[in-house]
Coordinates of C-alpha atoms in Angstrom, one line a residue:
Chain A
M1 CA -20.4 -37.4 18.1
P2 CA -17.2 -35.7 18.7
G3 CA -16.0 -35.2 15.2
A4 CA -19.4 -33.1 14.4
D5 CA -19.4 -31.2 17.2
K6 CA -15.8 -29.7 16.8
E7 CA -17.2 -29.0 12.8
T8 CA -20.3 -27.1 13.9
D9 CA -17.9 -25.3 16.9
L10 CA -15.5 -24.5 13.9
S11 CA -18.4 -23.4 11.5
E12 CA -19.8 -21.4 14.5
R13 CA -16.8 -19.3 15.0
I14 CA -15.8 -18.5 11.4
E15 CA -19.7 -17.4 11.1
S16 CA -19.3 -14.9 14.3
F17 CA -15.8 -13.6 12.8
L18 CA -17.4 -13.0 9.1
S19 CA -20.4 -11.1 10.5
E20 CA -18.1 -9.0 12.7
L21 CA -16.1 -8.2 10.0
K22 CA -19.0 -7.3 8.0
R23 CA -20.0 -5.0 11.1
C24 CA -17.2 -3.1 11.1
G25 CA -17.4 -1.7 7.7
S26 CA -20.9 0.0 8.5
G27 CA -19.3 1.6 11.8
A28 CA -21.8 -0.5 13.7
G29 CA -19.5 -2.8 15.0
S30 CA -16.4 -2.6 17.3
L31 CA -14.0 -0.3 16.1
R32 CA -10.9 -2.6 15.7
G33 CA -7.5 -1.7 15.0
S34 CA -5.7 -3.6 12.3
A35 CA -3.7 -5.5 14.9
E36 CA -6.5 -7.0 16.8
T37 CA -8.1 -8.1 13.4
A38 CA -4.2 -9.8 12.4
R39 CA -4.4 -11.5 15.6
E40 CA -8.0 -12.8 15.4
T41 CA -7.8 -14.0 12.0
T42 CA -4.3 -15.6 12.8
A43 CA -6.0 -17.2 16.0
L44 CA -8.9 -18.3 13.5
L45 CA -6.9 -19.8 11.2
R46 CA -4.9 -22.0 13.9
R47 CA -8.3 -23.1 15.1
I48 CA -9.5 -24.3 11.2
T49 CA -5.8 -26.0 11.1
A50 CA -6.3 -27.7 14.4
Q51 CA -10.1 -28.7 14.1
A52 CA -11.2 -29.0 10.4
R53 CA -10.8 -32.4 8.7
W54 CA -7.7 -32.7 6.0
G55 CA -5.6 -35.2 5.3
N56 CA -2.6 -33.4 3.2
A57 CA -1.4 -29.9 2.8
G58 CA -3.0 -29.6 -0.4
E59 CA -6.1 -30.0 1.2
L60 CA -5.5 -27.8 4.1
M61 CA -4.7 -24.8 1.7
E62 CA -7.8 -25.5 -0.1
I63 CA -9.7 -25.2 2.7
I64 CA -7.8 -22.2 4.1
R65 CA -8.2 -20.4 0.7
K66 CA -12.0 -21.2 0.8
E67 CA -12.3 -19.3 4.0
G68 CA -10.2 -16.6 2.9
R69 CA -12.2 -16.0 0.3
R70 CA -15.1 -15.7 2.0
M71 CA -13.2 -13.3 4.5
T72 CA -12.2 -10.8 2.1
A73 CA -15.3 -10.4 0.4
A74 CA -17.1 -9.8 3.9
Q75 CA -14.5 -6.9 4.3
P76 CA -12.7 -6.0 1.5
S77 CA -11.3 -2.8 2.7
E78 CA -9.6 -4.7 5.2
T79 CA -6.7 -6.0 3.7
T80 CA -5.0 -7.3 6.8
V81 CA -7.2 -10.4 6.8
G82 CA -6.1 -11.4 3.7
N83 CA -2.4 -10.6 4.3
M84 CA -2.2 -13.3 7.6
I85 CA -4.3 -16.2 5.5
R86 CA -1.4 -15.4 2.5
R87 CA 1.6 -15.8 5.5
V88 CA -0.2 -18.8 6.7
L89 CA -0.7 -20.7 3.2
K90 CA 3.2 -19.6 2.9
I91 CA 3.7 -21.5 6.2
I92 CA 1.9 -24.4 5.1
R93 CA 3.9 -24.5 2.0
E94 CA 7.3 -24.1 4.0
E95 CA 6.6 -26.7 6.3
Y96 CA 5.2 -29.0 4.0
A97 CA 8.9 -28.4 2.0
R98 CA 10.6 -29.1 4.9
S99 CA 8.7 -32.4 5.8
R100 CA 10.0 -33.7 2.3
G101 CA 13.3 -32.2 2.9
S102 CA 13.7 -30.4 0.0
S103 CA 15.8 -27.1 0.2
E104 CA 13.6 -24.1 1.1
E105 CA 15.3 -21.8 0.0
T106 CA 13.7 -19.6 -2.7
D107 CA 12.9 -23.1 -4.7
Q108 CA 9.4 -22.0 -5.3
Q109 CA 9.9 -18.4 -6.6
E110 CA 9.1 -17.7 -10.4
S111 CA 12.7 -16.3 -11.3
L112 CA 15.1 -16.2 -14.5
H113 CA 17.3 -18.2 -12.5
K114 CA 14.5 -21.1 -11.7
L115 CA 13.6 -20.7 -15.7
L116 CA 17.0 -21.6 -16.5
T117 CA 18.0 -24.3 -13.9
S118 CA 14.7 -26.4 -13.6
G119 CA 14.2 -29.7 -15.2
G120 CA 10.9 -30.3 -16.4
S121 CA 7.8 -28.9 -14.8
S122 CA 7.7 -28.6 -11.1
E123 CA 4.5 -29.0 -10.4
D124 CA 3.8 -29.6 -6.7
N125 CA 0.9 -31.3 -5.9
F126 CA 1.1 -30.9 -1.8
R127 CA -0.6 -34.4 -1.7
Q128 CA 1.9 -36.3 0.3
H129 CA 0.6 -36.9 4.1
F130 CA 3.7 -36.6 7.0
T131 CA 2.1 -37.2 10.4
H132 CA 3.9 -34.1 11.9
L133 CA 2.5 -31.5 9.5
K134 CA -0.6 -30.3 11.9
A135 CA 1.8 -29.5 15.1
N136 CA 4.9 -28.2 12.9
V137 CA 2.3 -25.9 11.0
I138 CA 0.4 -24.9 14.6
E139 CA 3.9 -24.6 16.1
A140 CA 4.6 -21.8 12.8
I141 CA 1.2 -20.2 13.7
N142 CA 2.0 -19.6 17.1
E143 CA 5.4 -18.0 16.4
L144 CA 3.6 -16.1 14.1
L145 CA 1.5 -15.0 16.9
T146 CA 3.9 -14.2 19.0
E147 CA 5.8 -11.9 16.2
L148 CA 2.2 -10.2 15.6
E149 CA 1.8 -9.9 19.5
G150 CA 5.5 -8.1 19.5
T151 CA 5.3 -5.2 16.1
T152 CA 4.5 -2.5 18.0
D153 CA 6.8 -2.8 20.8
N154 CA 9.6 -3.4 18.1
I155 CA 8.7 -0.4 16.1
S156 CA 8.7 1.9 19.0
M157 CA 12.2 0.6 19.8
Q158 CA 13.2 2.3 17.0
A159 CA 12.2 5.8 17.8
L160 CA 15.1 7.2 19.4
E161 CA 17.6 7.0 16.1
H162 CA 14.5 9.0 14.3
I163 CA 13.5 11.8 16.5
H164 CA 15.9 14.4 17.9
S165 CA 15.6 16.8 20.7
N166 CA 13.4 19.7 19.6
E167 CA 12.5 18.6 16.6
V168 CA 9.1 19.2 15.3
I169 CA 6.9 16.1 14.1
M170 CA 3.8 16.6 12.1
T171 CA 1.5 13.4 12.1
I172 CA -2.1 12.8 10.8
G173 CA -5.4 11.5 12.1
R174 CA -4.7 8.6 14.6
S175 CA -2.3 6.0 14.6
R176 CA -1.9 3.2 17.2
T177 CA 1.6 2.6 16.0
V178 CA 2.5 6.4 15.7
E179 CA 1.3 7.0 19.3
A180 CA 3.7 4.2 20.6
F181 CA 6.3 5.6 18.8
L182 CA 6.3 8.8 19.8
K183 CA 5.7 8.3 23.0
D184 CA 8.4 6.4 23.5
A185 CA 11.1 8.7 21.9
A186 CA 9.2 11.3 24.8
R187 CA 11.0 9.3 27.3
K188 CA 14.1 10.4 26.3
R189 CA 13.5 13.4 24.1
K190 CA 11.7 17.2 24.3
F191 CA 9.9 17.6 20.9
H192 CA 7.1 19.3 19.5
V193 CA 4.2 17.2 17.5
I194 CA 1.9 18.7 15.0
V195 CA -1.3 16.9 14.7
A196 CA -3.6 17.3 11.9
E197 CA -6.9 16.5 12.6
C198 CA -8.1 14.5 9.7
A199 CA -11.7 15.8 9.1
P200 CA -14.7 14.4 9.2
F201 CA -14.1 12.3 11.8
C202 CA -11.2 14.3 13.5
Q203 CA -9.3 11.3 14.9
G204 CA -6.3 13.8 15.3
H205 CA -8.4 15.4 18.2
E206 CA -8.0 12.1 20.3
M207 CA -4.5 11.2 19.1
A208 CA -3.4 15.0 20.5
T209 CA -5.1 14.3 24.0
S210 CA -3.4 10.9 24.5
L211 CA -0.3 12.3 23.6
C212 CA -0.6 15.5 25.9
K213 CA -1.4 12.6 28.6
E214 CA 2.7 11.8 28.4
D215 CA 3.7 15.8 28.6
I216 CA 4.4 15.8 25.0
E217 CA 3.9 19.5 23.8
T218 CA 0.8 18.9 20.9
T219 CA -0.7 21.6 18.7
V220 CA -4.0 20.6 16.3
I221 CA -4.5 22.5 12.7
P222 CA -7.1 21.7 10.9
D223 CA -6.4 19.6 7.4
A224 CA -6.1 23.1 5.4
A225 CA -3.6 24.3 7.4
I226 CA -0.9 21.6 6.6
F227 CA 0.9 23.4 3.7
A228 CA 1.1 26.5 5.5
V229 CA 2.5 25.0 8.7
M230 CA 4.9 22.4 6.6
S231 CA 7.9 25.1 6.4
R232 CA 8.3 24.7 10.3
V233 CA 8.2 21.2 10.5
N234 CA 11.2 19.1 10.7
K235 CA 9.8 15.5 10.1
V236 CA 6.2 14.0 9.1
I237 CA 6.0 10.5 10.6
I238 CA 2.5 8.8 9.7
G239 CA 0.7 5.6 10.1
T240 CA -1.3 3.6 7.4
Q241 CA -4.0 1.4 6.4
T242 CA -2.0 -0.9 3.7
V243 CA 1.4 -1.2 2.4
L244 CA 1.0 -2.0 -1.8
A245 CA 3.2 -4.0 -3.1
N246 CA 4.8 -0.8 -5.0
G247 CA 5.9 0.7 -2.2
G248 CA 2.9 3.1 -2.1
L249 CA 0.1 3.4 0.8
R250 CA -3.0 3.2 0.8
A251 CA -4.0 5.6 3.9
V252 CA -6.7 7.8 5.8
N253 CA -7.4 10.6 3.5
G254 CA -5.7 13.4 3.6
T255 CA -2.2 11.8 3.7
H256 CA -1.7 12.5 -0.1
T257 CA -1.9 16.2 0.7
L258 CA 0.3 15.7 3.8
A259 CA 2.8 13.7 1.7
L260 CA 3.0 16.2 -1.4
A261 CA 3.4 19.2 1.2
A262 CA 6.3 17.3 2.5
K263 CA 7.8 16.4 -0.8
H264 CA 7.6 20.3 -2.1
H265 CA 9.2 21.4 0.7
S266 CA 11.8 18.4 1.2
T267 CA 10.6 17.1 4.0
P268 CA 11.1 13.6 5.4
L269 CA 8.5 11.6 5.2
I270 CA 8.2 8.3 7.8
V271 CA 5.9 5.9 7.6
C272 CA 5.2 3.1 10.7
A273 CA 3.6 0.5 9.4
P274 CA 4.1 -3.3 10.9
M275 CA 5.1 -5.9 8.3
F276 CA 1.0 -7.3 8.4
K277 CA -0.1 -4.6 6.6
L278 CA 2.3 -5.0 3.6
S279 CA -0.2 -6.6 0.7
P280 CA 0.2 -7.8 -2.3
Q281 CA -1.7 -6.0 -4.2
L282 CA -1.2 -3.0 -6.4
V283 CA -4.8 -2.0 -7.7
I284 CA -7.2 -1.5 -4.9
L285 CA -10.3 -0.4 -5.9
L286 CA -10.5 2.8 -4.1
Y287 CA -13.3 4.1 -5.0
K288 CA -15.8 2.1 -2.8
N289 CA -15.1 3.1 0.1
Y290 CA -17.0 6.2 0.9
F291 CA -19.0 7.6 3.5
F292 CA -21.9 9.7 2.4
V293 CA -22.9 13.1 4.9
L294 CA -26.0 14.5 4.6
I295 CA -25.7 17.9 5.2
L296 CA -28.9 19.4 3.3
S297 CA -31.1 17.4 2.1
K298 CA -30.4 18.1 -1.3
V299 CA -26.8 17.5 -1.0
N300 CA -24.6 14.6 -1.0
A301 CA -20.6 15.3 0.4
H302 CA -19.0 12.5 -1.2
C303 CA -16.0 11.9 1.9
P304 CA -13.7 8.9 0.6
V305 CA -12.5 7.2 3.6
F306 CA -8.7 6.2 2.1
D307 CA -5.9 8.2 -0.3
Y308 CA -3.4 6.5 -2.4
V309 CA 0.0 7.9 -1.7
P310 CA 2.6 7.3 -4.4
P311 CA 6.2 5.6 -3.8
E312 CA 7.9 8.8 -4.8
L313 CA 6.5 10.5 -1.9
I314 CA 7.8 8.0 1.0
T315 CA 11.3 8.5 2.3
L316 CA 11.3 5.4 4.8
F317 CA 9.5 2.6 6.0
I318 CA 10.0 1.4 9.8
S319 CA 8.6 -1.7 10.0
N320 CA 9.0 -4.4 12.9
I321 CA 12.2 -5.7 11.4
G322 CA 13.8 -2.4 10.5
G323 CA 14.0 0.5 8.0
N324 CA 13.3 0.2 4.6
A325 CA 13.3 2.3 1.3
P326 CA 10.2 2.2 -0.6
S327 CA 11.9 0.4 -3.6
Y328 CA 12.8 -2.5 -1.5
I329 CA 9.0 -3.4 -0.7
Y330 CA 8.8 -6.1 -3.0
R331 CA 11.6 -8.1 -1.9
L332 CA 10.1 -7.6 1.3
M333 CA 6.9 -9.0 -0.1
S334 CA 8.9 -11.9 -2.2
E335 CA 10.1 -13.2 1.5
L336 CA 6.5 -13.2 3.2
Y337 CA 4.2 -14.2 0.4
H338 CA 4.3 -17.0 -2.1
P339 CA 3.4 -15.4 -5.9
E340 CA 0.8 -18.1 -6.3
D341 CA -1.4 -16.9 -3.4
H342 CA -1.0 -13.5 -4.3
E343 CA -5.0 -14.4 -5.8
L344 CA -6.8 -16.2 -3.2
Chain B
M1 CA 32.1 -25.8 -44.8
E2 CA 31.9 -23.6 -41.7
K3 CA 30.5 -20.7 -44.3
D4 CA 28.0 -23.4 -45.2
T5 CA 26.2 -24.1 -41.9
T6 CA 26.3 -20.7 -40.8
Q7 CA 24.8 -19.7 -43.8
K8 CA 22.1 -22.4 -43.2
L9 CA 21.7 -21.1 -40.2
V10 CA 20.9 -17.4 -41.2
E11 CA 18.4 -18.9 -43.7
Y12 CA 16.6 -21.0 -40.9
F13 CA 16.0 -18.2 -39.1
R14 CA 15.1 -16.1 -41.7
A15 CA 12.8 -18.5 -42.8
Q16 CA 11.2 -19.0 -39.2
I17 CA 10.2 -15.1 -39.2
R18 CA 8.7 -15.3 -42.1
E19 CA 6.5 -18.3 -41.7
D20 CA 5.2 -16.9 -38.6
P21 CA 5.4 -12.9 -38.6
D22 CA 3.8 -12.9 -35.0
V23 CA 7.1 -15.1 -33.5
A24 CA 9.5 -12.9 -31.0
S25 CA 12.5 -12.5 -32.9
A26 CA 14.4 -14.3 -29.8
V27 CA 12.2 -17.0 -30.0
A28 CA 13.2 -17.5 -33.6
A29 CA 16.7 -17.2 -32.9
I30 CA 16.8 -19.9 -30.1
R31 CA 14.5 -22.1 -32.6
S32 CA 17.4 -21.9 -35.2
L33 CA 20.2 -22.6 -32.4
L34 CA 18.5 -25.6 -31.2
E35 CA 18.2 -26.8 -34.7
F36 CA 22.1 -25.7 -35.3
L37 CA 22.7 -27.8 -32.0
K38 CA 20.5 -30.7 -33.4
R39 CA 22.5 -30.8 -36.8
D40 CA 26.1 -29.7 -35.1
Q41 CA 29.1 -32.7 -36.0
S42 CA 31.9 -31.5 -33.1
E43 CA 33.1 -34.3 -31.4
T44 CA 33.6 -32.4 -27.9
I45 CA 31.4 -30.2 -25.6
L46 CA 34.0 -27.4 -26.0
G47 CA 33.4 -27.7 -29.5
L48 CA 29.6 -27.8 -29.3
R49 CA 30.0 -24.4 -27.2
E50 CA 32.0 -22.9 -29.4
N51 CA 29.7 -23.3 -32.3
Q52 CA 26.8 -22.0 -30.5
T53 CA 28.6 -18.8 -29.9
K54 CA 29.9 -18.5 -32.9
A55 CA 26.1 -19.0 -34.1
I56 CA 24.8 -16.6 -32.1
Q57 CA 27.6 -14.1 -33.1
R58 CA 26.3 -14.4 -36.7
L59 CA 22.4 -14.6 -35.9
E60 CA 23.9 -10.7 -34.5
E61 CA 24.9 -10.1 -37.5
T62 CA 21.7 -10.7 -39.6
D63 CA 19.2 -9.3 -36.8
S64 CA 21.1 -6.7 -34.6
S65 CA 18.3 -6.3 -32.2
V66 CA 18.9 -6.9 -28.2
A67 CA 16.5 -9.3 -28.0
V68 CA 18.2 -11.7 -30.6
S69 CA 21.7 -11.3 -28.3
S70 CA 19.7 -11.6 -24.6
G71 CA 17.9 -14.7 -26.0
G72 CA 20.9 -16.6 -27.3
E73 CA 22.9 -15.8 -23.9
L74 CA 20.4 -17.2 -22.1
F75 CA 19.5 -20.3 -24.3
L76 CA 23.4 -21.4 -24.5
R77 CA 23.4 -21.0 -20.6
F78 CA 20.4 -23.0 -20.0
I79 CA 21.6 -25.8 -22.0
S80 CA 24.9 -25.8 -20.4
L81 CA 23.9 -25.6 -16.9
T82 CA 23.2 -28.7 -16.1
S83 CA 25.7 -31.9 -15.4
L84 CA 27.2 -33.1 -18.6
E85 CA 29.1 -35.7 -17.0
H86 CA 27.6 -38.5 -19.0
P87 CA 31.0 -40.3 -21.0
D88 CA 29.2 -40.7 -24.3
L89 CA 29.1 -37.2 -26.0
S90 CA 25.9 -38.0 -27.8
Q91 CA 24.0 -38.8 -24.3
C92 CA 25.2 -35.4 -23.7
K93 CA 24.0 -33.5 -26.8
N94 CA 20.4 -35.4 -26.1
V95 CA 20.7 -33.7 -22.6
M96 CA 21.1 -30.3 -24.2
I97 CA 18.9 -31.0 -26.9
E98 CA 16.3 -32.1 -24.0
R99 CA 16.9 -28.8 -22.1
G100 CA 16.5 -26.9 -25.5
E101 CA 13.4 -28.0 -26.3
L102 CA 11.8 -27.4 -22.6
F103 CA 13.5 -23.8 -22.7
L104 CA 11.6 -23.1 -26.0
K105 CA 8.6 -24.7 -24.6
K106 CA 8.9 -22.4 -21.6
I107 CA 9.5 -19.0 -23.5
S108 CA 6.6 -19.5 -25.6
L109 CA 4.4 -19.5 -23.2
S110 CA 5.9 -16.1 -22.0
R111 CA 3.8 -13.7 -24.0
G112 CA 0.5 -15.0 -22.9
K113 CA 1.4 -14.5 -19.4
V114 CA 2.3 -11.2 -19.6
G115 CA -1.1 -10.1 -21.4
K116 CA -2.9 -12.1 -18.4
L117 CA -1.0 -10.0 -16.1
C118 CA -1.1 -6.6 -17.5
H119 CA -4.9 -6.0 -18.7
T120 CA -6.2 -5.9 -15.4
F121 CA -4.7 -2.6 -15.1
I122 CA -6.4 -1.3 -18.2
K123 CA -9.6 0.3 -16.6
D124 CA -13.0 0.8 -18.5
G125 CA -12.7 3.7 -20.6
A126 CA -9.0 4.1 -20.7
K127 CA -7.1 6.3 -22.8
I128 CA -3.9 4.3 -23.7
L129 CA -0.6 6.0 -25.8
T130 CA 1.7 3.6 -27.4
H131 CA 4.9 3.7 -29.5
S132 CA 5.6 2.0 -32.2
S133 CA 4.6 -1.9 -33.3
S134 CA 4.7 -4.0 -30.1
R135 CA 3.2 -7.7 -30.1
V136 CA 3.4 -8.3 -26.6
V137 CA 1.4 -4.5 -26.3
L138 CA -1.4 -6.2 -28.8
K139 CA -1.6 -9.3 -26.7
V140 CA -1.9 -7.1 -23.6
L141 CA -4.8 -5.0 -25.7
E142 CA -6.2 -8.0 -27.3
N143 CA -6.5 -9.7 -23.5
A144 CA -8.1 -6.3 -22.4
A145 CA -10.5 -6.2 -25.3
A146 CA -11.9 -10.2 -24.7
D147 CA -12.4 -8.8 -21.4
N148 CA -15.3 -6.7 -22.8
K149 CA -13.0 -3.7 -21.6
R150 CA -13.9 -0.2 -23.5
F151 CA -10.8 1.7 -24.4
T152 CA -9.5 4.2 -27.0
V153 CA -5.4 3.7 -28.2
Y154 CA -3.1 6.3 -29.8
V155 CA -0.3 4.8 -31.4
T156 CA 3.1 7.1 -32.8
E157 CA 3.8 7.0 -36.4
S158 CA 7.1 5.7 -35.2
Q159 CA 9.3 6.8 -38.1
P160 CA 11.9 5.7 -39.9
D161 CA 9.6 3.0 -40.5
S162 CA 6.1 3.9 -40.0
A163 CA 5.8 0.6 -37.6
G164 CA 2.8 2.4 -36.2
K165 CA 0.6 2.2 -38.9
L166 CA 1.0 -1.5 -38.8
M167 CA 0.0 -1.2 -35.1
A168 CA -2.7 0.6 -36.2
Q169 CA -3.9 -1.8 -38.6
K170 CA -3.6 -4.7 -36.5
L171 CA -5.9 -3.1 -33.2
H172 CA -8.4 -2.0 -35.9
N173 CA -8.8 -5.8 -36.8
L174 CA -9.6 -6.4 -33.6
N175 CA -11.8 -3.8 -33.3
I176 CA -10.3 -1.5 -31.2
P177 CA -10.6 2.3 -31.5
V178 CA -7.1 3.5 -32.7
T179 CA -5.5 7.0 -33.6
V180 CA -2.2 7.1 -35.2
V181 CA -0.1 10.7 -33.9
L182 CA 3.0 12.2 -34.9
D183 CA 6.1 10.9 -33.3
A184 CA 6.1 15.1 -32.5
A185 CA 2.5 15.0 -31.0
V186 CA 3.4 13.0 -27.8
G187 CA 3.8 16.0 -26.2
Y188 CA 0.6 17.5 -27.4
I189 CA -1.6 14.2 -26.8
M190 CA -0.1 13.5 -23.3
E191 CA -3.3 15.5 -21.4
K192 CA -5.7 13.4 -22.9
V193 CA -4.6 9.9 -22.0
D194 CA -4.8 7.8 -19.0
L195 CA -1.6 5.7 -19.1
V196 CA 1.3 4.7 -21.4
I197 CA 2.4 1.3 -22.2
V198 CA 5.3 0.1 -24.5
G199 CA 7.4 -2.8 -25.2
A200 CA 10.9 -3.2 -25.0
E201 CA 13.4 -4.9 -27.0
G202 CA 15.7 -5.5 -24.1
V203 CA 15.5 -4.8 -20.5
V204 CA 19.0 -3.4 -19.0
E205 CA 19.9 -4.5 -15.3
S206 CA 19.4 -1.3 -13.9
G207 CA 15.8 -1.6 -14.9
G208 CA 15.4 0.7 -17.7
V209 CA 14.6 -0.3 -21.2
I210 CA 15.9 -0.1 -24.3
N211 CA 13.1 0.7 -27.2
K212 CA 12.5 1.9 -30.4
I213 CA 13.6 5.7 -30.6
G214 CA 10.8 7.9 -29.6
T215 CA 10.5 6.0 -26.3
Y216 CA 12.4 7.9 -23.9
Q217 CA 10.7 11.1 -25.5
M218 CA 7.5 9.6 -24.7
A219 CA 8.6 8.7 -21.0
V220 CA 10.0 12.2 -20.2
C221 CA 6.3 13.5 -21.3
S222 CA 4.6 11.1 -19.1
K223 CA 6.4 11.8 -16.6
A224 CA 6.1 15.6 -16.6
H225 CA 2.3 15.1 -17.0
N226 CA 2.4 12.5 -14.0
K227 CA 0.6 9.8 -16.0
P228 CA 1.6 6.0 -15.3
F229 CA 4.6 4.5 -17.9
Y230 CA 4.2 0.9 -17.9
V231 CA 6.7 -1.3 -20.0
V232 CA 5.8 -5.0 -20.7
A233 CA 8.5 -7.6 -21.7
E234 CA 9.1 -11.2 -21.6
S235 CA 11.6 -12.6 -19.2
F236 CA 14.4 -13.6 -22.1
K237 CA 14.8 -10.2 -23.0
F238 CA 16.8 -9.3 -19.6
V239 CA 20.2 -8.2 -20.7
R240 CA 23.5 -7.5 -18.8
L241 CA 23.8 -4.3 -19.8
Y242 CA 24.2 -1.1 -17.6
P243 CA 24.1 2.0 -19.8
L244 CA 24.4 5.2 -17.9
N245 CA 23.2 7.1 -20.8
Q246 CA 22.1 7.1 -24.3
Q247 CA 26.1 6.8 -25.2
D248 CA 26.4 4.0 -23.4
V249 CA 24.1 1.7 -25.5
P250 CA 26.4 -0.3 -27.7
D251 CA 26.6 0.5 -31.4
R252 CA 25.6 -3.2 -32.4
F253 CA 22.7 -2.5 -31.2
K254 CA 21.9 1.2 -32.3
Y255 CA 21.8 0.6 -36.1
K256 CA 20.6 -1.9 -38.1
A257 CA 23.0 -4.8 -38.9
D258 CA 23.5 -3.9 -42.5
I259 CA 24.4 -0.4 -41.6
L260 CA 26.8 -1.2 -39.3
K261 CA 28.4 -3.2 -42.3
T262 CA 28.6 -0.7 -44.9
V263 CA 28.6 2.7 -43.1
K264 CA 31.9 4.3 -42.1
D265 CA 30.5 7.4 -40.4
L266 CA 27.9 6.1 -37.6
N267 CA 27.4 9.6 -36.7
Q268 CA 25.3 10.7 -39.9
E269 CA 23.0 7.6 -39.3
H270 CA 20.1 7.7 -37.4
P271 CA 20.2 5.2 -34.5
M272 CA 16.9 2.6 -34.2
I273 CA 16.7 2.4 -30.5
D274 CA 16.9 4.7 -27.2
Y275 CA 17.5 3.8 -23.5
T276 CA 15.0 4.8 -21.1
P277 CA 16.1 5.2 -17.4
P278 CA 14.2 3.3 -14.5
S279 CA 13.3 6.5 -13.0
L280 CA 10.5 7.0 -15.6
I281 CA 9.5 3.6 -15.5
T282 CA 6.1 2.9 -13.3
L283 CA 6.2 -0.9 -13.5
L284 CA 7.4 -3.7 -15.6
F285 CA 5.4 -6.7 -16.4
T286 CA 7.0 -9.8 -17.4
D287 CA 6.6 -13.5 -17.2
L288 CA 8.2 -13.4 -13.8
G289 CA 5.3 -10.9 -12.3
V290 CA 4.8 -7.4 -12.2
L291 CA 7.9 -6.0 -11.1
T292 CA 9.1 -2.1 -10.1
P293 CA 12.5 -1.3 -11.7
S294 CA 14.4 -2.1 -8.9
A295 CA 13.1 -5.8 -8.5
V296 CA 14.8 -6.3 -12.6
S297 CA 18.5 -6.1 -10.9
D298 CA 17.4 -8.8 -8.4
E299 CA 16.1 -11.0 -11.0
L300 CA 19.4 -10.4 -13.1
I301 CA 21.5 -10.9 -10.0
K302 CA 20.1 -14.5 -9.3
L303 CA 20.7 -15.5 -12.5
Y304 CA 24.0 -14.8 -13.0
L305 CA 25.6 -15.3 -9.9

């Protein structure tokens, strides 16, 4: 039966995606960047929308939420998966509201204004059936995919405004976004980059090699030298794994040190992060991400993978929609996600 | 005749607080205003509004807290922010009363919502510092305790009314280990605590809060020690004030109602509240969600524009 085939095909794909996610954490699977994860998640959600059986928006949202919970449980440290699911849920809500004809501006956000002007409880069940809903949702997801593909370019386009000639820029580890950012600026400006190597995996070395290929003058320094060198640095530009709801960061270990050193020297700290890294969570359990390194047989070294950087240390966020202050992140969050989806 | 009705209003308000000591003063005020509206004999909508405004002023004279003022204003907005085009006055009045009941129902649920949001931020083994007696903070700690989290609480005594001892008693009844500390001991105790949670009497436009005297001190101390400073407040406490410093807070909020009426030289009196600027606050927990201080002004603009 063709229906059953589609379903088994769909569930196979979901299972393979889940197992890929699980393998990523242990380091055995293909090391993928967050952009690829975001793209694959969105493509999978589009497939679910197209192939799964659902009668109305409410059922579709339930299916996506259920699959979403499994995906986030498979790899809790990969927050882009959860973010994409929330984006798609918001898309479904918007398309549903549009089909119903009601105005789609802030009519579903909890606000003091809404508390005062609404009459009666506004429980929207999403149970109405619309024939064009599927097509509309798939089209909107396609737009989302196009947006995802253009994020790195959008960020790099802003490079020339922030990097000037003869500047010394510091960065840490390896971020593909920052790499593209610096390479774009290097086409027209001459500047110097200092890369902190970010032990123990020393991804900074790869970053330095890649930057050298574009004729950018690069220096690699050990993490312990960050503070010592900071007085010579004009700007610090970093990438991050996640941007939290309060404007803080969850970034590769060593970033908090870098941020504190920058604050001490009043050096601006710029974070290049595409919008799909924005997560509505505030409290992320950091203590679960560790690599255990056995140096001697009787010594265990705990090596946390991520750092939390509080929002007071950050000067500017550069994302594909422009530059923003950390105190503005809550606003961007309310535009991207619906408050009921914060908890999947 | 007028004095009689306003007198009844004040009595009703006081009775509400007596019967249910757990109720927020703003909720009691709004209930009284709703009763007043039901009994109002005006012939025009303008008359109704004027009487409501006078009633709010009368209540502010009885209980000079910021929450009563903000709750009253929001109530008035809520009931009148609807189309009152009915030709019959009694119909309009019924609409207003209905909306009043609805508003009351919504805000009675606020405290529960805040409690649910905030208790996830309390980790197992945490040491919490709080100031004076706040029913919202109590609800948060109650929820955290119900979630089987172990934590200890330090409460400041909070003179001149020793409200902190009341809070300690309530926490003791919930089987939460609690210690009362002197107001002056906040700096001493700050290195031991993990986080600070306080309530608020009012949340101002800048994202700062107005709360019992001593809160500002606690906030400055927690900033110096890099401890998170959380504020829990329901959304009806959002008020349209923008104080830039302590002097900017109006006198009618700073001192108790009876002192304002009897005392000539306020400089000799002790203020009951102070203003904590938003730069010292980490997060605000409200029934509208977890907000950063900069998000508060957004909410207020959405409301009043």
